[in-house]
Amino acid sequence: MTIREISLKTGLSPATISRALKKPHLVKNHTKELIMNVINQNDRYLKVLNILVPDVSIFPASDIINHIMNYLYDEDIQVILYSSKNDLNIERKIINRINNYNQKDSVLFWFPIASKRDENFTIPMIPTIVLYHGFYLPNFNPNILSINFDKIVEMTSNLLYKGGAKRLLILIDHAENSILGNKIKNLYNSYILSYCNLLKNVDFLFFEDNNWENVFHLLNKNYENTFPFDSIISLSSSIAYGVVTFLKTKKLSIPYDVSIITFGYDLGFELMEQPISMIYPDTQKAAEHIIYMAAQLIENDNFNDSISLNLQSSLLGSERKY
């Protein structure tokens, strides 16, 4: 609070308030108590950060959570972590619980499940930051921390173009009829038609969860006899793990028979040791943005912002030989 705001609430002059704050021994006790009561009642700051994610072990949520916890280790801020376990009903119950509890000066950081929601879905009633791109709920306008999928499409397509890919399979970790699933498919179709004229065949597979075993079984079912693709883009490294497992059973080599580009790195060393191109967001910066946005939401009721995560890319292992 400013001295002027304290003056308006206490009826004391700015000079008296300034003196009480700088030289309290010169001010009467009841005057000091009046000033401190007003400050304590009106000085708002972030006290509780609720974090709701589909799975605490899946990238990028896992990394962002770790960075947030490290940043807030010595801060007087309570962090409450919720996992919806990729279940919309559980997600709804958690949001209801947060709404009912309604902690003072609390903010929700929400990484929604990749699925459509109807207009009756429960809306968070506290200030909310959403990690998503293309997320939509009627009458809900959260602060957005978005993953720039336009940039992901550009970067992955450029890697394919340089590698000379001819037959491409794109695996998307969102429901086919979801807003984001359609957006990503349209982005790839548009970019591929414009820049990747070497491609002879492009196909899409959609997955509503990140279960690598489901990916493995579906690929095994669809391509039991032969695998017609020389390149794969996976929007999730969990899905890429299922692909790697499937290719091993077919005795196909990475990257010489099939090259893989994926987003994130949540499934550890077995996947990381493969020669795979990785594209990932700067999760440390994301955590910094979330904490900053949460603090601003409490301190300034009119604060509204949208931040896009920076993306980086790296190639693990040797490049594919064409």
PDB file of C-alpha atoms in Angstrom:
ATOM      1  CA  MET A   1       0.000   0.000   0.000  1.00  0.00           C
ATOM      2  CA  THR A   2       1.070   3.597  -0.540  1.00  0.00           C
ATOM      3  CA  ILE A   3       1.215   6.234   2.219  1.00  0.00           C
ATOM      4  CA  ARG A   4      -1.632   8.079   0.476  1.00  0.00           C
ATOM      5  CA  GLU A   5      -3.854   4.935   0.542  1.00  0.00           C
ATOM      6  CA  ILE A   6      -3.127   4.412   4.257  1.00  0.00           C
ATOM      7  CA  SER A   7      -3.935   8.081   4.892  1.00  0.00           C
ATOM      8  CA  LEU A   8      -7.330   7.751   3.189  1.00  0.00           C
ATOM      9  CA  LYS A   9      -8.237   4.666   5.259  1.00  0.00           C
ATOM     10  CA  THR A  10      -6.984   5.956   8.641  1.00  0.00           C
ATOM     11  CA  GLY A  11      -7.770   9.652   8.358  1.00  0.00           C
ATOM     12  CA  LEU A  12      -4.188  10.426   9.446  1.00  0.00           C
ATOM     13  CA  SER A  13      -1.970  12.822   7.575  1.00  0.00           C
ATOM     14  CA  PRO A  14       0.720  11.429   5.220  1.00  0.00           C
ATOM     15  CA  ALA A  15       3.352  13.069   7.425  1.00  0.00           C
ATOM     16  CA  THR A  16       2.135  11.190  10.515  1.00  0.00           C
ATOM     17  CA  ILE A  17       2.117   7.887   8.646  1.00  0.00           C
ATOM     18  CA  SER A  18       5.603   8.501   7.257  1.00  0.00           C
ATOM     19  CA  ARG A  19       6.878   9.315  10.743  1.00  0.00           C
ATOM     20  CA  ALA A  20       5.252   6.192  12.208  1.00  0.00           C
ATOM     21  CA  LEU A  21       6.941   3.985   9.630  1.00  0.00           C
ATOM     22  CA  LYS A  22      10.376   5.619   9.767  1.00  0.00           C
ATOM     23  CA  LYS A  23      10.553   6.735  13.450  1.00  0.00           C
ATOM     24  CA  PRO A  24       7.934   4.712  15.360  1.00  0.00           C
ATOM     25  CA  HIS A  25       9.330   5.792  18.764  1.00  0.00           C
ATOM     26  CA  LEU A  26       8.041   9.321  18.061  1.00  0.00           C
ATOM     27  CA  VAL A  27       4.432   8.186  17.511  1.00  0.00           C
ATOM     28  CA  LYS A  28       1.795   7.154  20.065  1.00  0.00           C
ATOM     29  CA  ASN A  29       1.077   3.439  20.377  1.00  0.00           C
ATOM     30  CA  HIS A  30      -2.605   3.636  19.378  1.00  0.00           C
ATOM     31  CA  THR A  31      -1.606   5.557  16.208  1.00  0.00           C
ATOM     32  CA  LYS A  32       0.936   2.898  15.282  1.00  0.00           C
ATOM     33  CA  GLU A  33      -1.607   0.142  15.924  1.00  0.00           C
ATOM     34  CA  LEU A  34      -4.179   1.879  13.704  1.00  0.00           C
ATOM     35  CA  ILE A  35      -1.680   2.169  10.851  1.00  0.00           C
ATOM     36  CA  MET A  36      -0.438  -1.437  11.159  1.00  0.00           C
ATOM     37  CA  ASN A  37      -3.982  -2.824  11.298  1.00  0.00           C
ATOM     38  CA  VAL A  38      -4.816  -1.093   8.009  1.00  0.00           C
ATOM     39  CA  ILE A  39      -1.601  -2.345   6.389  1.00  0.00           C
ATOM     40  CA  ASN A  40      -2.141  -5.937   7.557  1.00  0.00           C
ATOM     41  CA  GLN A  41      -5.758  -5.971   6.371  1.00  0.00           C
ATOM     42  CA  ASN A  42      -5.082  -4.485   2.958  1.00  0.00           C
ATOM     43  CA  ASP A  43      -1.573  -5.467   1.973  1.00  0.00           C
ATOM     44  CA  ARG A  44      -2.252  -8.423  -0.324  1.00  0.00           C
ATOM     45  CA  TYR A  45       0.342 -10.888  -1.500  1.00  0.00           C
ATOM     46  CA  LEU A  46       0.403 -14.443  -2.829  1.00  0.00           C
ATOM     47  CA  LYS A  47      -0.165 -16.886   0.045  1.00  0.00           C
ATOM     48  CA  VAL A  48      -1.294 -20.108  -1.707  1.00  0.00           C
ATOM     49  CA  LEU A  49      -0.351 -21.489  -5.121  1.00  0.00           C
ATOM     50  CA  ASN A  50      -2.570 -24.406  -6.215  1.00  0.00           C
ATOM     51  CA  ILE A  51      -1.092 -26.544  -8.992  1.00  0.00           C
ATOM     52  CA  LEU A  52      -3.408 -28.859 -10.963  1.00  0.00           C
ATOM     53  CA  VAL A  53      -1.841 -31.078 -13.647  1.00  0.00           C
ATOM     54  CA  PRO A  54      -2.874 -34.333 -15.394  1.00  0.00           C
ATOM     55  CA  ASP A  55       0.235 -36.204 -14.208  1.00  0.00           C
ATOM     56  CA  VAL A  56       3.031 -34.853 -11.997  1.00  0.00           C
ATOM     57  CA  SER A  57       5.578 -37.142 -13.707  1.00  0.00           C
ATOM     58  CA  ILE A  58       4.932 -36.015 -17.299  1.00  0.00           C
ATOM     59  CA  PHE A  59       6.943 -33.297 -19.042  1.00  0.00           C
ATOM     60  CA  PRO A  60       6.654 -30.286 -19.153  1.00  0.00           C
ATOM     61  CA  ALA A  61       4.516 -30.178 -15.975  1.00  0.00           C
ATOM     62  CA  SER A  62       7.058 -32.249 -14.004  1.00  0.00           C
ATOM     63  CA  ASP A  63       9.921 -29.851 -14.749  1.00  0.00           C
ATOM     64  CA  ILE A  64       7.829 -26.737 -14.155  1.00  0.00           C
ATOM     65  CA  ILE A  65       6.698 -28.053 -10.748  1.00  0.00           C
ATOM     66  CA  ASN A  66      10.286 -28.798  -9.711  1.00  0.00           C
ATOM     67  CA  HIS A  67      11.410 -25.292 -10.663  1.00  0.00           C
ATOM     68  CA  ILE A  68       8.465 -23.696  -8.840  1.00  0.00           C
ATOM     69  CA  MET A  69       9.220 -25.682  -5.678  1.00  0.00           C
ATOM     70  CA  ASN A  70      12.886 -24.660  -5.850  1.00  0.00           C
ATOM     71  CA  TYR A  71      11.991 -20.985  -6.284  1.00  0.00           C
ATOM     72  CA  LEU A  72       9.510 -21.020  -3.400  1.00  0.00           C
ATOM     73  CA  TYR A  73      11.610 -23.133  -1.030  1.00  0.00           C
ATOM     74  CA  ASP A  74      12.397 -20.242   1.326  1.00  0.00           C
ATOM     75  CA  GLU A  75       9.223 -18.240   0.650  1.00  0.00           C
ATOM     76  CA  ASP A  76       6.197 -18.017   2.929  1.00  0.00           C
ATOM     77  CA  ILE A  77       3.908 -19.385   0.216  1.00  0.00           C
ATOM     78  CA  GLN A  78       1.925 -22.598   0.544  1.00  0.00           C
ATOM     79  CA  VAL A  79       2.007 -24.860  -2.531  1.00  0.00           C
ATOM     80  CA  ILE A  80      -0.814 -27.414  -2.927  1.00  0.00           C
ATOM     81  CA  LEU A  81      -0.257 -29.981  -5.670  1.00  0.00           C
ATOM     82  CA  TYR A  82      -3.153 -31.846  -7.331  1.00  0.00           C
ATOM     83  CA  SER A  83      -3.079 -34.556 -10.010  1.00  0.00           C
ATOM     84  CA  SER A  84      -6.197 -35.219 -12.075  1.00  0.00           C
ATOM     85  CA  LYS A  85      -4.747 -38.552 -13.317  1.00  0.00           C
ATOM     86  CA  ASN A  86      -5.931 -37.669 -16.832  1.00  0.00           C
ATOM     87  CA  ASP A  87      -9.547 -38.033 -15.682  1.00  0.00           C
ATOM     88  CA  LEU A  88     -12.003 -35.203 -16.424  1.00  0.00           C
ATOM     89  CA  ASN A  89     -14.248 -36.206 -13.521  1.00  0.00           C
ATOM     90  CA  ILE A  90     -11.355 -36.026 -11.078  1.00  0.00           C
ATOM     91  CA  GLU A  91     -10.299 -32.699 -12.590  1.00  0.00           C
ATOM     92  CA  ARG A  92     -13.816 -31.328 -12.062  1.00  0.00           C
ATOM     93  CA  LYS A  93     -13.892 -32.537  -8.421  1.00  0.00           C
ATOM     94  CA  ILE A  94     -10.542 -30.904  -7.678  1.00  0.00           C
ATOM     95  CA  ILE A  95     -11.681 -27.572  -9.148  1.00  0.00           C
ATOM     96  CA  ASN A  96     -14.872 -27.804  -7.049  1.00  0.00           C
ATOM     97  CA  ARG A  97     -12.766 -28.463  -3.958  1.00  0.00           C
ATOM     98  CA  ILE A  98     -10.543 -25.464  -4.696  1.00  0.00           C
ATOM     99  CA  ASN A  99     -13.631 -23.294  -5.262  1.00  0.00           C
ATOM    100  CA  ASN A 100     -15.237 -24.450  -2.013  1.00  0.00           C
ATOM    101  CA  TYR A 101     -12.079 -24.002   0.006  1.00  0.00           C
ATOM    102  CA  ASN A 102     -11.559 -20.553  -1.550  1.00  0.00           C
ATOM    103  CA  GLN A 103      -8.256 -19.757   0.149  1.00  0.00           C
ATOM    104  CA  LYS A 104      -7.556 -16.056   0.604  1.00  0.00           C
ATOM    105  CA  ASP A 105      -4.939 -14.635  -1.783  1.00  0.00           C
ATOM    106  CA  SER A 106      -4.620 -17.908  -3.676  1.00  0.00           C
ATOM    107  CA  VAL A 107      -3.980 -18.603  -7.356  1.00  0.00           C
ATOM    108  CA  LEU A 108      -4.497 -21.737  -9.458  1.00  0.00           C
ATOM    109  CA  PHE A 109      -1.890 -22.862 -12.007  1.00  0.00           C
ATOM    110  CA  TRP A 110      -3.822 -25.299 -14.200  1.00  0.00           C
ATOM    111  CA  PHE A 111      -2.458 -27.646 -16.866  1.00  0.00           C
ATOM    112  CA  PRO A 112      -5.746 -28.984 -18.320  1.00  0.00           C
ATOM    113  CA  ILE A 113      -6.256 -32.487 -19.648  1.00  0.00           C
ATOM    114  CA  ALA A 114      -6.076 -32.539 -23.444  1.00  0.00           C
ATOM    115  CA  SER A 115      -9.790 -33.034 -24.035  1.00  0.00           C
ATOM    116  CA  LYS A 116     -12.905 -31.053 -24.899  1.00  0.00           C
ATOM    117  CA  ARG A 117     -15.145 -29.747 -22.128  1.00  0.00           C
ATOM    118  CA  ASP A 118     -18.794 -28.828 -22.402  1.00  0.00           C
ATOM    119  CA  GLU A 119     -20.277 -25.520 -21.287  1.00  0.00           C
ATOM    120  CA  ASN A 120     -21.350 -27.058 -17.967  1.00  0.00           C
ATOM    121  CA  PHE A 121     -17.782 -27.814 -16.922  1.00  0.00           C
ATOM    122  CA  THR A 122     -16.806 -26.311 -13.564  1.00  0.00           C
ATOM    123  CA  ILE A 123     -14.941 -23.017 -13.919  1.00  0.00           C
ATOM    124  CA  PRO A 124     -12.260 -22.050 -11.358  1.00  0.00           C
ATOM    125  CA  MET A 125     -13.482 -19.206  -9.152  1.00  0.00           C
ATOM    126  CA  ILE A 126     -10.037 -17.993  -8.104  1.00  0.00           C
ATOM    127  CA  PRO A 127      -7.421 -16.225 -10.300  1.00  0.00           C
ATOM    128  CA  THR A 128      -6.121 -18.819 -12.749  1.00  0.00           C
ATOM    129  CA  ILE A 129      -3.082 -19.292 -14.981  1.00  0.00           C
ATOM    130  CA  VAL A 130      -3.533 -21.919 -17.695  1.00  0.00           C
ATOM    131  CA  LEU A 131      -0.675 -23.723 -19.440  1.00  0.00           C
ATOM    132  CA  TYR A 132      -2.265 -24.395 -22.800  1.00  0.00           C
ATOM    133  CA  HIS A 133      -2.661 -23.132 -26.340  1.00  0.00           C
ATOM    134  CA  GLY A 134      -6.132 -23.014 -27.836  1.00  0.00           C
ATOM    135  CA  PHE A 135      -7.756 -23.773 -24.493  1.00  0.00           C
ATOM    136  CA  TYR A 136     -11.359 -22.625 -24.317  1.00  0.00           C
ATOM    137  CA  LEU A 137     -14.209 -22.688 -21.826  1.00  0.00           C
ATOM    138  CA  PRO A 138     -17.325 -20.502 -22.149  1.00  0.00           C
ATOM    139  CA  ASN A 139     -17.259 -17.476 -19.822  1.00  0.00           C
ATOM    140  CA  PHE A 140     -13.723 -18.300 -18.723  1.00  0.00           C
ATOM    141  CA  ASN A 141     -10.843 -15.972 -19.553  1.00  0.00           C
ATOM    142  CA  PRO A 142      -7.725 -17.107 -17.684  1.00  0.00           C
ATOM    143  CA  ASN A 143      -4.203 -15.761 -17.912  1.00  0.00           C
ATOM    144  CA  ILE A 144      -2.447 -17.913 -20.513  1.00  0.00           C
ATOM    145  CA  LEU A 145       1.041 -19.366 -20.346  1.00  0.00           C
ATOM    146  CA  SER A 146       1.056 -20.954 -23.774  1.00  0.00           C
ATOM    147  CA  ILE A 147       3.211 -23.446 -25.610  1.00  0.00           C
ATOM    148  CA  ASN A 148       3.823 -22.033 -29.067  1.00  0.00           C
ATOM    149  CA  PHE A 149       2.678 -24.887 -31.297  1.00  0.00           C
ATOM    150  CA  ASP A 150       3.134 -22.767 -34.414  1.00  0.00           C
ATOM    151  CA  LYS A 151       6.849 -22.714 -33.616  1.00  0.00           C
ATOM    152  CA  ILE A 152       6.902 -26.447 -32.861  1.00  0.00           C
ATOM    153  CA  VAL A 153       5.367 -27.168 -36.262  1.00  0.00           C
ATOM    154  CA  GLU A 154       7.894 -24.902 -37.984  1.00  0.00           C
ATOM    155  CA  MET A 155      10.904 -26.410 -36.196  1.00  0.00           C
ATOM    156  CA  THR A 156       9.884 -30.054 -36.688  1.00  0.00           C
ATOM    157  CA  SER A 157       8.954 -29.493 -40.333  1.00  0.00           C
ATOM    158  CA  ASN A 158      12.301 -27.821 -41.005  1.00  0.00           C
ATOM    159  CA  LEU A 159      14.141 -30.791 -39.492  1.00  0.00           C
ATOM    160  CA  LEU A 160      12.167 -33.126 -41.770  1.00  0.00           C
ATOM    161  CA  TYR A 161      12.879 -30.995 -44.817  1.00  0.00           C
ATOM    162  CA  LYS A 162      16.612 -30.977 -44.109  1.00  0.00           C
ATOM    163  CA  GLY A 163      16.589 -34.739 -43.549  1.00  0.00           C
ATOM    164  CA  GLY A 164      14.777 -35.484 -46.795  1.00  0.00           C
ATOM    165  CA  ALA A 165      11.771 -37.245 -45.248  1.00  0.00           C
ATOM    166  CA  LYS A 166       9.379 -38.842 -47.741  1.00  0.00           C
ATOM    167  CA  ARG A 167       6.795 -40.760 -45.677  1.00  0.00           C
ATOM    168  CA  LEU A 168       5.716 -39.113 -42.416  1.00  0.00           C
ATOM    169  CA  LEU A 169       3.617 -40.240 -39.442  1.00  0.00           C
ATOM    170  CA  ILE A 170       2.522 -37.498 -36.996  1.00  0.00           C
ATOM    171  CA  LEU A 171       1.445 -38.582 -33.501  1.00  0.00           C
ATOM    172  CA  ILE A 172      -0.608 -36.011 -31.565  1.00  0.00           C
ATOM    173  CA  ASP A 173      -1.262 -36.311 -27.810  1.00  0.00           C
ATOM    174  CA  HIS A 174      -4.712 -34.720 -27.991  1.00  0.00           C
ATOM    175  CA  ALA A 175      -8.139 -35.982 -28.976  1.00  0.00           C
ATOM    176  CA  GLU A 176      -8.753 -35.701 -32.718  1.00  0.00           C
ATOM    177  CA  ASN A 177     -11.940 -33.670 -32.211  1.00  0.00           C
ATOM    178  CA  SER A 178     -10.404 -31.335 -29.610  1.00  0.00           C
ATOM    179  CA  ILE A 179      -9.660 -27.687 -30.385  1.00  0.00           C
ATOM    180  CA  LEU A 180      -5.931 -28.205 -30.041  1.00  0.00           C
ATOM    181  CA  GLY A 181      -5.850 -31.546 -31.860  1.00  0.00           C
ATOM    182  CA  ASN A 182      -7.512 -29.983 -34.914  1.00  0.00           C
ATOM    183  CA  LYS A 183      -5.318 -26.887 -34.690  1.00  0.00           C
ATOM    184  CA  ILE A 184      -2.085 -28.896 -34.703  1.00  0.00           C
ATOM    185  CA  LYS A 185      -3.255 -31.090 -37.584  1.00  0.00           C
ATOM    186  CA  ASN A 186      -4.223 -28.035 -39.652  1.00  0.00           C
ATOM    187  CA  LEU A 187      -0.910 -26.329 -38.848  1.00  0.00           C
ATOM    188  CA  TYR A 188       1.057 -29.354 -40.045  1.00  0.00           C
ATOM    189  CA  ASN A 189      -1.032 -29.767 -43.182  1.00  0.00           C
ATOM    190  CA  SER A 190      -0.559 -26.100 -44.018  1.00  0.00           C
ATOM    191  CA  TYR A 191       3.181 -26.077 -43.349  1.00  0.00           C
ATOM    192  CA  ILE A 192       3.839 -29.392 -45.078  1.00  0.00           C
ATOM    193  CA  LEU A 193       1.939 -28.359 -48.210  1.00  0.00           C
ATOM    194  CA  SER A 194       3.923 -25.120 -48.347  1.00  0.00           C
ATOM    195  CA  TYR A 195       7.461 -26.285 -47.586  1.00  0.00           C
ATOM    196  CA  CYS A 196       7.845 -30.060 -47.544  1.00  0.00           C
ATOM    197  CA  ASN A 197       7.156 -30.927 -51.171  1.00  0.00           C
ATOM    198  CA  LEU A 198       9.329 -34.055 -50.957  1.00  0.00           C
ATOM    199  CA  LEU A 199       6.735 -35.808 -48.787  1.00  0.00           C
ATOM    200  CA  LYS A 200       4.767 -38.477 -50.619  1.00  0.00           C
ATOM    201  CA  ASN A 201       2.620 -39.666 -47.730  1.00  0.00           C
ATOM    202  CA  VAL A 202       1.495 -38.038 -44.451  1.00  0.00           C
ATOM    203  CA  ASP A 203      -0.712 -39.688 -41.843  1.00  0.00           C
ATOM    204  CA  PHE A 204      -1.935 -38.713 -38.355  1.00  0.00           C
ATOM    205  CA  LEU A 205      -2.662 -40.711 -35.218  1.00  0.00           C
ATOM    206  CA  PHE A 206      -4.324 -39.136 -32.158  1.00  0.00           C
ATOM    207  CA  PHE A 207      -4.028 -40.253 -28.532  1.00  0.00           C
ATOM    208  CA  GLU A 208      -6.130 -38.903 -25.655  1.00  0.00           C
ATOM    209  CA  ASP A 209      -3.533 -39.903 -23.089  1.00  0.00           C
ATOM    210  CA  ASN A 210       0.247 -40.329 -22.860  1.00  0.00           C
ATOM    211  CA  ASN A 211       0.233 -44.079 -22.204  1.00  0.00           C
ATOM    212  CA  TRP A 212       3.119 -45.497 -24.230  1.00  0.00           C
ATOM    213  CA  GLU A 213       1.697 -49.036 -24.036  1.00  0.00           C
ATOM    214  CA  ASN A 214      -1.474 -47.898 -25.853  1.00  0.00           C
ATOM    215  CA  VAL A 215       0.731 -46.384 -28.564  1.00  0.00           C
ATOM    216  CA  PHE A 216       2.721 -49.598 -28.887  1.00  0.00           C
ATOM    217  CA  HIS A 217      -0.406 -51.784 -29.201  1.00  0.00           C
ATOM    218  CA  LEU A 218      -2.076 -49.486 -31.751  1.00  0.00           C
ATOM    219  CA  LEU A 219       1.038 -49.328 -33.942  1.00  0.00           C
ATOM    220  CA  ASN A 220       1.412 -53.090 -33.674  1.00  0.00           C
ATOM    221  CA  LYS A 221      -2.216 -53.513 -34.742  1.00  0.00           C
ATOM    222  CA  ASN A 222      -2.149 -50.989 -37.626  1.00  0.00           C
ATOM    223  CA  TYR A 223       1.282 -51.917 -38.986  1.00  0.00           C
ATOM    224  CA  GLU A 224       1.609 -55.590 -38.117  1.00  0.00           C
ATOM    225  CA  ASN A 225       3.110 -56.601 -41.457  1.00  0.00           C
ATOM    226  CA  THR A 226       5.009 -53.529 -42.617  1.00  0.00           C
ATOM    227  CA  PHE A 227       5.786 -50.020 -41.368  1.00  0.00           C
ATOM    228  CA  PRO A 228       5.549 -47.620 -44.358  1.00  0.00           C
ATOM    229  CA  PHE A 229       7.051 -44.476 -42.764  1.00  0.00           C
ATOM    230  CA  ASP A 230      10.637 -43.227 -42.706  1.00  0.00           C
ATOM    231  CA  SER A 231       9.983 -40.308 -40.312  1.00  0.00           C
ATOM    232  CA  ILE A 232       7.885 -39.703 -37.198  1.00  0.00           C
ATOM    233  CA  ILE A 233       6.893 -36.552 -35.321  1.00  0.00           C
ATOM    234  CA  SER A 234       5.597 -37.165 -31.803  1.00  0.00           C
ATOM    235  CA  LEU A 235       4.104 -34.323 -29.761  1.00  0.00           C
ATOM    236  CA  SER A 236       4.935 -36.260 -26.574  1.00  0.00           C
ATOM    237  CA  SER A 237       8.048 -38.177 -25.615  1.00  0.00           C
ATOM    238  CA  SER A 238       5.846 -40.680 -23.739  1.00  0.00           C
ATOM    239  CA  ILE A 239       4.220 -41.477 -27.077  1.00  0.00           C
ATOM    240  CA  ALA A 240       7.671 -41.530 -28.705  1.00  0.00           C
ATOM    241  CA  TYR A 241       8.702 -44.140 -26.142  1.00  0.00           C
ATOM    242  CA  GLY A 242       5.885 -46.376 -27.401  1.00  0.00           C
ATOM    243  CA  VAL A 243       7.153 -45.806 -30.948  1.00  0.00           C
ATOM    244  CA  VAL A 244      10.728 -46.711 -29.986  1.00  0.00           C
ATOM    245  CA  THR A 245       9.497 -49.919 -28.330  1.00  0.00           C
ATOM    246  CA  PHE A 246       7.437 -50.804 -31.415  1.00  0.00           C
ATOM    247  CA  LEU A 247      10.336 -50.161 -33.834  1.00  0.00           C
ATOM    248  CA  LYS A 248      12.600 -52.435 -31.781  1.00  0.00           C
ATOM    249  CA  THR A 249      10.176 -55.332 -32.240  1.00  0.00           C
ATOM    250  CA  LYS A 250      10.254 -54.704 -36.006  1.00  0.00           C
ATOM    251  CA  LYS A 251      14.069 -54.567 -35.932  1.00  0.00           C
ATOM    252  CA  LEU A 252      14.010 -51.070 -37.422  1.00  0.00           C
ATOM    253  CA  SER A 253      16.970 -48.852 -36.587  1.00  0.00           C
ATOM    254  CA  ILE A 254      16.816 -45.242 -35.349  1.00  0.00           C
ATOM    255  CA  PRO A 255      17.686 -43.039 -37.175  1.00  0.00           C
ATOM    256  CA  TYR A 256      18.833 -45.060 -40.210  1.00  0.00           C
ATOM    257  CA  ASP A 257      15.498 -46.740 -40.972  1.00  0.00           C
ATOM    258  CA  VAL A 258      13.182 -44.316 -39.173  1.00  0.00           C
ATOM    259  CA  SER A 259      13.986 -40.861 -37.786  1.00  0.00           C
ATOM    260  CA  ILE A 260      12.030 -39.485 -34.801  1.00  0.00           C
ATOM    261  CA  ILE A 261      11.413 -35.919 -33.663  1.00  0.00           C
ATOM    262  CA  THR A 262       9.675 -35.444 -30.329  1.00  0.00           C
ATOM    263  CA  PHE A 263       8.620 -32.769 -27.859  1.00  0.00           C
ATOM    264  CA  GLY A 264       9.814 -33.006 -24.274  1.00  0.00           C
ATOM    265  CA  TYR A 265      11.845 -35.626 -22.427  1.00  0.00           C
ATOM    266  CA  ASP A 266       9.744 -37.119 -19.648  1.00  0.00           C
ATOM    267  CA  LEU A 267      10.575 -40.801 -19.988  1.00  0.00           C
ATOM    268  CA  GLY A 268      14.206 -40.951 -19.010  1.00  0.00           C
ATOM    269  CA  PHE A 269      17.314 -42.616 -20.219  1.00  0.00           C
ATOM    270  CA  GLU A 270      16.069 -45.431 -22.440  1.00  0.00           C
ATOM    271  CA  LEU A 271      14.420 -42.886 -24.727  1.00  0.00           C
ATOM    272  CA  MET A 272      17.108 -40.246 -24.251  1.00  0.00           C
ATOM    273  CA  GLU A 273      19.857 -42.648 -25.359  1.00  0.00           C
ATOM    274  CA  GLN A 274      18.169 -43.011 -28.739  1.00  0.00           C
ATOM    275  CA  PRO A 275      19.374 -40.704 -31.556  1.00  0.00           C
ATOM    276  CA  ILE A 276      16.215 -38.584 -31.509  1.00  0.00           C
ATOM    277  CA  SER A 277      15.706 -34.891 -32.252  1.00  0.00           C
ATOM    278  CA  MET A 278      14.230 -33.141 -29.201  1.00  0.00           C
ATOM    279  CA  ILE A 279      12.253 -29.903 -29.059  1.00  0.00           C
ATOM    280  CA  TYR A 280      11.369 -28.615 -25.629  1.00  0.00           C
ATOM    281  CA  PRO A 281      10.269 -25.435 -23.829  1.00  0.00           C
ATOM    282  CA  ASP A 282      12.345 -23.528 -21.305  1.00  0.00           C
ATOM    283  CA  THR A 283      10.619 -24.837 -18.184  1.00  0.00           C
ATOM    284  CA  GLN A 284      12.742 -22.748 -15.832  1.00  0.00           C
ATOM    285  CA  LYS A 285      11.498 -19.575 -17.520  1.00  0.00           C
ATOM    286  CA  ALA A 286       7.965 -20.987 -17.419  1.00  0.00           C
ATOM    287  CA  ALA A 287       8.195 -21.415 -13.632  1.00  0.00           C
ATOM    288  CA  GLU A 288       9.486 -17.846 -13.268  1.00  0.00           C
ATOM    289  CA  HIS A 289       6.586 -16.532 -15.369  1.00  0.00           C
ATOM    290  CA  ILE A 290       4.019 -18.501 -13.353  1.00  0.00           C
ATOM    291  CA  ILE A 291       5.274 -17.153 -10.012  1.00  0.00           C
ATOM    292  CA  TYR A 292       5.415 -13.603 -11.387  1.00  0.00           C
ATOM    293  CA  MET A 293       1.931 -13.840 -12.911  1.00  0.00           C
ATOM    294  CA  ALA A 294       0.491 -15.362  -9.701  1.00  0.00           C
ATOM    295  CA  ALA A 295       1.930 -12.535  -7.588  1.00  0.00           C
ATOM    296  CA  GLN A 296       0.585  -9.919  -9.993  1.00  0.00           C
ATOM    297  CA  LEU A 297      -2.873 -11.497 -10.011  1.00  0.00           C
ATOM    298  CA  ILE A 298      -3.105 -11.003  -6.245  1.00  0.00           C
ATOM    299  CA  GLU A 299      -1.526  -7.550  -6.101  1.00  0.00           C
ATOM    300  CA  ASN A 300      -3.424  -6.195  -9.097  1.00  0.00           C
ATOM    301  CA  ASP A 301      -6.986  -7.419  -9.657  1.00  0.00           C
ATOM    302  CA  ASN A 302      -6.931  -6.115 -13.237  1.00  0.00           C
ATOM    303  CA  PHE A 303      -3.728  -7.902 -14.220  1.00  0.00           C
ATOM    304  CA  ASN A 304      -4.093  -9.951 -17.382  1.00  0.00           C
ATOM    305  CA  ASP A 305      -1.272 -11.318 -19.454  1.00  0.00           C
ATOM    306  CA  SER A 306      -0.366 -14.007 -21.954  1.00  0.00           C
ATOM    307  CA  ILE A 307       3.142 -15.401 -22.195  1.00  0.00           C
ATOM    308  CA  SER A 308       4.459 -17.894 -24.727  1.00  0.00           C
ATOM    309  CA  LEU A 309       7.197 -20.340 -23.749  1.00  0.00           C
ATOM    310  CA  ASN A 310      10.523 -20.113 -25.548  1.00  0.00           C
ATOM    311  CA  LEU A 311      11.427 -23.287 -27.431  1.00  0.00           C
ATOM    312  CA  GLN A 312      14.794 -24.956 -27.834  1.00  0.00           C
ATOM    313  CA  SER A 313      15.887 -27.922 -29.907  1.00  0.00           C
ATOM    314  CA  SER A 314      18.701 -30.447 -29.740  1.00  0.00           C
ATOM    315  CA  LEU A 315      19.703 -33.592 -31.599  1.00  0.00           C
ATOM    316  CA  LEU A 316      20.528 -36.594 -29.430  1.00  0.00           C
ATOM    317  CA  GLY A 317      22.826 -39.018 -31.183  1.00  0.00           C
ATOM    318  CA  SER A 318      23.934 -39.086 -34.784  1.00  0.00           C
ATOM    319  CA  GLU A 319      22.039 -37.502 -37.654  1.00  0.00           C
ATOM    320  CA  ARG A 320      20.206 -39.718 -40.063  1.00  0.00           C
ATOM    321  CA  LYS A 321      22.069 -40.623 -43.267  1.00  0.00           C
ATOM    322  CA  TYR A 322      20.072 -40.161 -46.482  1.00  0.00           C
TER     323      TYR A 322
END
